[in-house]
Short mmCIF file of C-alpha atoms in Angstrom, two decimals:
data_model
loop_
_atom_site.label_atom_id
_atom_site.label_comp_id
_atom_site.label_asym_id
_atom_site.label_seq_id
_atom_site.Cartn_x
_atom_site.Cartn_y
_atom_site.Cartn_z
CA UNK A 1 388.11 48.87 -61.32
CA UNK A 2 388.69 52.29 -62.27
CA UNK A 3 386.88 55.37 -61.08
CA UNK A 4 384.55 55.71 -63.75
CA UNK A 5 382.68 52.44 -63.78
CA UNK A 6 380.85 53.21 -60.68
CA UNK A 7 379.65 56.42 -61.62
CA UNK A 8 377.21 54.47 -64.19
CA UNK A 9 375.76 52.40 -61.30
CA UNK A 10 374.63 54.97 -58.89
CA UNK A 11 371.87 56.91 -61.27
CA UNK A 12 370.16 53.70 -60.95
CA UNK A 13 369.98 53.39 -57.35
CA UNK A 14 367.72 55.71 -55.08
CA UNK A 15 367.27 56.05 -51.35
CA UNK A 16 364.71 53.86 -50.08
CA UNK A 17 365.12 51.22 -53.03
CA UNK A 18 365.29 47.75 -51.76
CA UNK A 19 368.56 46.23 -52.96
CA UNK A 20 370.52 42.98 -52.82
CA UNK A 21 374.06 43.38 -51.75
CA UNK A 22 376.07 40.44 -53.46
CA UNK A 23 379.14 41.19 -50.90
CA UNK A 24 377.25 40.36 -47.67
CA UNK A 25 374.26 37.90 -49.57
CA UNK A 26 371.35 40.05 -47.98
CA UNK A 27 368.77 42.37 -49.30
CA UNK A 28 368.47 45.73 -47.49
CA UNK A 29 367.10 49.18 -48.23
CA UNK A 30 369.39 52.20 -49.40
CA UNK A 31 369.47 54.71 -46.69
CA UNK A 32 372.25 57.25 -48.06
CA UNK A 33 375.18 57.51 -50.33
CA UNK A 34 378.72 58.31 -49.69
CA UNK A 35 380.61 58.71 -53.01
CA UNK A 36 380.79 55.27 -54.58
CA UNK A 37 379.58 53.66 -51.22
CA UNK A 38 375.97 52.98 -50.33
CA UNK A 39 374.48 53.25 -46.91
CA UNK A 40 372.22 50.20 -46.31
CA UNK A 41 369.90 49.28 -43.62
CA UNK A 42 367.85 46.24 -42.49
CA UNK A 43 364.54 46.05 -40.40
CA UNK A 44 366.46 44.89 -37.69
CA UNK A 45 368.65 47.89 -37.12
CA UNK A 46 372.02 46.48 -38.76
CA UNK A 47 373.55 49.03 -40.85
CA UNK A 48 376.53 48.92 -43.03
CA UNK A 49 378.12 50.30 -46.08
CA UNK A 50 378.89 48.46 -49.55
CA UNK A 51 380.24 49.70 -52.57
CA UNK A 52 377.42 50.64 -55.41
CA UNK A 53 378.71 48.04 -57.76
CA UNK A 54 378.22 45.12 -55.43
CA UNK A 55 374.49 46.01 -55.09
CA UNK A 56 371.70 45.43 -57.40
CA UNK A 57 367.79 46.06 -57.30
CA UNK A 58 366.34 43.13 -55.16
CA UNK A 59 364.08 40.56 -56.96
CA UNK A 60 360.24 40.17 -55.54
CA UNK A 61 361.47 37.20 -53.69
CA UNK A 62 364.30 39.34 -51.89
CA UNK A 63 361.53 42.17 -51.32
CA UNK A 64 359.25 39.53 -49.63
CA UNK A 65 362.19 38.44 -47.40
CA UNK A 66 362.99 41.76 -46.30
CA UNK A 67 359.31 42.54 -45.44
CA UNK A 68 359.11 38.69 -43.57
CA UNK A 69 362.21 39.88 -41.73
CA UNK A 70 360.62 43.16 -40.80
CA UNK A 71 357.47 41.42 -39.48
CA UNK A 72 359.20 39.04 -37.39
CA UNK A 73 361.36 41.47 -35.90
CA UNK A 74 358.20 43.72 -34.85
CA UNK A 75 356.49 40.70 -33.47
CA UNK A 76 359.75 39.77 -31.36
CA UNK A 77 360.17 43.37 -30.04
CA UNK A 78 356.39 43.22 -29.06
CA UNK A 79 357.22 39.80 -27.29
CA UNK A 80 354.71 37.93 -29.21
CA UNK A 81 356.70 35.74 -31.55
CA UNK A 82 357.98 32.24 -30.43
CA UNK A 83 361.71 31.70 -30.73
#
């Protein structure tokens, strides 16, 4: 991949946007950008960086999946969920 390919991807991505990372096979929220890298986070506190070409906007299903993970994590933090 040459250096100009990723520049067309970045304008479609914004901080706070829910995306799907094809490299890690997980939905996440964009926290920041670092050049061609996208800083991602999940409700559990997991954070990582991926190249912007490996992420795409999340589908409705993937957004629901991320919300469900957030609810489960919150319940477990309160100690009200069964394991």
